[in-house]
Amino acid sequence: FVYPGTAEILLNGNPVQNIAYVPVDTLVTGKLVTTRFSLSVPGDRMVEGKNQIELKFVNNLSETQKIHFAMQMASDKLALKSVVPLETVVYNTDDRWKTTFKPAEDQEQVQSNAVLAANFKIPNASIMDMEETQAKAIWVPETEDIRINDAVFEMEFVVDSEFRSGHMFFVAPDDATVLLNDVAIIEDNFFDYDPEPLTVYASRYDFLADQIKPGKNTIKFIVSNKTDFRGFLAEISITKTQKEVN
């Protein structure tokens, strides 16, 4: 507003005190009397549901005064974000993941569900940052006589509200390339471990906001494994705003 006098502001019938006026601009350059101000009302003075704002312009002069007045409400997005409830969804490797592989060099690729890896040989307690994971090591159907060293593992997850953050841990002997929505985010990630005592260092990746799409997302792990650790392990965590329940 532009007014030479004072203004009283009431919120839900109560006077609002100790509010700082912030100069925004002037209607006429060089004339301080035409300075426009904005003010910020702390959120704790609002109530849930309907709020009413009143402005009373006091004129103590003998002459009629002009008022230039407009009101625009704006919410502090950062403050709103800080109070919105969040939920974290964890996706673990299990036999529901899809896999693509060649049963033999002279055969075409096949697609199927992964199987639980019986010969992973890495206990969770030996994996740094994944000691408490609920993920299960998976691989493709193979025998001791016929090993399958190359496979693709994939899963889909849905982000049905605002994405806030996400990361993943994975163990992929002996190297892996990771694609998120068909874009490579990790290339040739090598298996890191100490043999005695067996200590495996899980790989971590933090997702960027522009890498996660609203709706369906697909993540693929292209794994090459010529080791005796016959398996692959991953834990994916996605934090998003909690959906409102009607």
PDB file of N, CA, C and O in Angstrom, residues 1-2 20-28 32 34-40 70 72:
ATOM      1  N   PHE A   1       0.835  -1.183   0.000  1.00  0.00           N
ATOM      2  CA  PHE A   1       0.000   0.000   0.000  1.00  0.00           C
ATOM      3  C   PHE A   1       0.877   1.242   0.000  1.00  0.00           C
ATOM      4  O   PHE A   1       2.051   1.212   0.362  1.00  0.00           O
ATOM      5  N   VAL A   2       0.261   2.359  -0.430  1.00  0.00           N
ATOM      6  CA  VAL A   2       0.911   3.666  -0.379  1.00  0.00           C
ATOM      7  C   VAL A   2      -0.017   4.588   0.403  1.00  0.00           C
ATOM      8  O   VAL A   2      -1.170   4.807  -0.008  1.00  0.00           O
ATOM      9  N   ALA A  20       7.710  -6.233  10.518  1.00  0.00           N
ATOM     10  CA  ALA A  20       8.672  -5.404   9.804  1.00  0.00           C
ATOM     11  C   ALA A  20       8.160  -5.093   8.413  1.00  0.00           C
ATOM     12  O   ALA A  20       7.766  -5.991   7.666  1.00  0.00           O
ATOM     13  N   TYR A  21       8.157  -3.812   8.060  1.00  0.00           N
ATOM     14  CA  TYR A  21       7.786  -3.387   6.715  1.00  0.00           C
ATOM     15  C   TYR A  21       9.030  -3.364   5.838  1.00  0.00           C
ATOM     16  O   TYR A  21      10.058  -2.799   6.210  1.00  0.00           O
ATOM     17  N   VAL A  22       8.939  -3.986   4.677  1.00  0.00           N
ATOM     18  CA  VAL A  22      10.074  -4.080   3.767  1.00  0.00           C
ATOM     19  C   VAL A  22       9.793  -3.243   2.527  1.00  0.00           C
ATOM     20  O   VAL A  22       8.819  -3.499   1.809  1.00  0.00           O
ATOM     21  N   PRO A  23      10.628  -2.208   2.236  1.00  0.00           N
ATOM     22  CA  PRO A  23      10.410  -1.411   1.020  1.00  0.00           C
ATOM     23  C   PRO A  23      10.552  -2.278  -0.224  1.00  0.00           C
ATOM     24  O   PRO A  23      11.484  -3.063  -0.346  1.00  0.00           O
ATOM     25  N   VAL A  24       9.592  -2.127  -1.164  1.00  0.00           N
ATOM     26  CA  VAL A  24       9.603  -2.912  -2.394  1.00  0.00           C
ATOM     27  C   VAL A  24      10.050  -2.052  -3.573  1.00  0.00           C
ATOM     28  O   VAL A  24      10.994  -2.374  -4.277  1.00  0.00           O
ATOM     29  N   ASP A  25       9.365  -0.939  -3.800  1.00  0.00           N
ATOM     30  CA  ASP A  25       9.714  -0.010  -4.866  1.00  0.00           C
ATOM     31  C   ASP A  25       8.989   1.302  -4.613  1.00  0.00           C
ATOM     32  O   ASP A  25       8.350   1.486  -3.565  1.00  0.00           O
ATOM     33  N   THR A  26       9.051   2.233  -5.559  1.00  0.00           N
ATOM     34  CA  THR A  26       8.328   3.508  -5.438  1.00  0.00           C
ATOM     35  C   THR A  26       7.491   3.727  -6.694  1.00  0.00           C
ATOM     36  O   THR A  26       7.877   3.326  -7.792  1.00  0.00           O
ATOM     37  N   LEU A  27       6.341   4.374  -6.498  1.00  0.00           N
ATOM     38  CA  LEU A  27       5.499   4.692  -7.651  1.00  0.00           C
ATOM     39  C   LEU A  27       6.092   5.832  -8.463  1.00  0.00           C
ATOM     40  O   LEU A  27       5.977   5.865  -9.685  1.00  0.00           O
ATOM     41  N   VAL A  28       6.753   6.771  -7.764  1.00  0.00           N
ATOM     42  CA  VAL A  28       7.423   7.889  -8.426  1.00  0.00           C
ATOM     43  C   VAL A  28       8.853   7.940  -7.926  1.00  0.00           C
ATOM     44  O   VAL A  28       9.090   8.115  -6.725  1.00  0.00           O
ATOM     45  N   LEU A  32       9.866   9.690  -1.649  1.00  0.00           N
ATOM     46  CA  LEU A  32       9.750   8.673  -0.604  1.00  0.00           C
ATOM     47  C   LEU A  32       8.304   8.414  -0.207  1.00  0.00           C
ATOM     48  O   LEU A  32       7.960   7.321   0.231  1.00  0.00           O
ATOM     49  N   THR A  34       5.879   7.923  -1.963  1.00  0.00           N
ATOM     50  CA  THR A  34       5.233   6.924  -2.828  1.00  0.00           C
ATOM     51  C   THR A  34       5.866   5.535  -2.697  1.00  0.00           C
ATOM     52  O   THR A  34       5.627   4.672  -3.530  1.00  0.00           O
ATOM     53  N   THR A  35       6.674   5.358  -1.669  1.00  0.00           N
ATOM     54  CA  THR A  35       7.309   4.048  -1.460  1.00  0.00           C
ATOM     55  C   THR A  35       6.260   2.978  -1.142  1.00  0.00           C
ATOM     56  O   THR A  35       5.354   3.206  -0.340  1.00  0.00           O
ATOM     57  N   ARG A  36       6.395   1.850  -1.786  1.00  0.00           N
ATOM     58  CA  ARG A  36       5.519   0.714  -1.498  1.00  0.00           C
ATOM     59  C   ARG A  36       6.239  -0.251  -0.556  1.00  0.00           C
ATOM     60  O   ARG A  36       7.427  -0.505  -0.697  1.00  0.00           O
ATOM     61  N   PHE A  37       5.482  -0.808   0.372  1.00  0.00           N
ATOM     62  CA  PHE A  37       6.047  -1.715   1.363  1.00  0.00           C
ATOM     63  C   PHE A  37       5.349  -3.077   1.294  1.00  0.00           C
ATOM     64  O   PHE A  37       4.189  -3.187   0.897  1.00  0.00           O
ATOM     65  N   SER A  38       6.094  -4.087   1.703  1.00  0.00           N
ATOM     66  CA  SER A  38       5.492  -5.403   1.910  1.00  0.00           C
ATOM     67  C   SER A  38       5.740  -5.790   3.359  1.00  0.00           C
ATOM     68  O   SER A  38       6.589  -5.212   4.040  1.00  0.00           O
ATOM     69  N   LEU A  39       4.990  -6.733   3.827  1.00  0.00           N
ATOM     70  CA  LEU A  39       5.198  -7.211   5.192  1.00  0.00           C
ATOM     71  C   LEU A  39       4.997  -8.720   5.225  1.00  0.00           C
ATOM     72  O   LEU A  39       4.300  -9.298   4.404  1.00  0.00           O
ATOM     73  N   SER A  40       5.645  -9.326   6.192  1.00  0.00           N
ATOM     74  CA  SER A  40       5.577 -10.780   6.347  1.00  0.00           C
ATOM     75  C   SER A  40       4.849 -11.113   7.639  1.00  0.00           C
ATOM     76  O   SER A  40       5.170 -10.571   8.704  1.00  0.00           O
ATOM     77  N   ALA A  70      -3.169  -2.538  -2.713  1.00  0.00           N
ATOM     78  CA  ALA A  70      -3.393  -3.835  -3.359  1.00  0.00           C
ATOM     79  C   ALA A  70      -2.815  -4.894  -2.442  1.00  0.00           C
ATOM     80  O   ALA A  70      -1.854  -4.639  -1.694  1.00  0.00           O
ATOM     81  N   GLN A  72      -1.504  -9.006  -2.165  1.00  0.00           N
ATOM     82  CA  GLN A  72      -1.169 -10.278  -2.796  1.00  0.00           C
ATOM     83  C   GLN A  72      -0.607 -11.201  -1.726  1.00  0.00           C
ATOM     84  O   GLN A  72       0.341 -10.838  -1.027  1.00  0.00           O
TER      85      GLN A  72
END
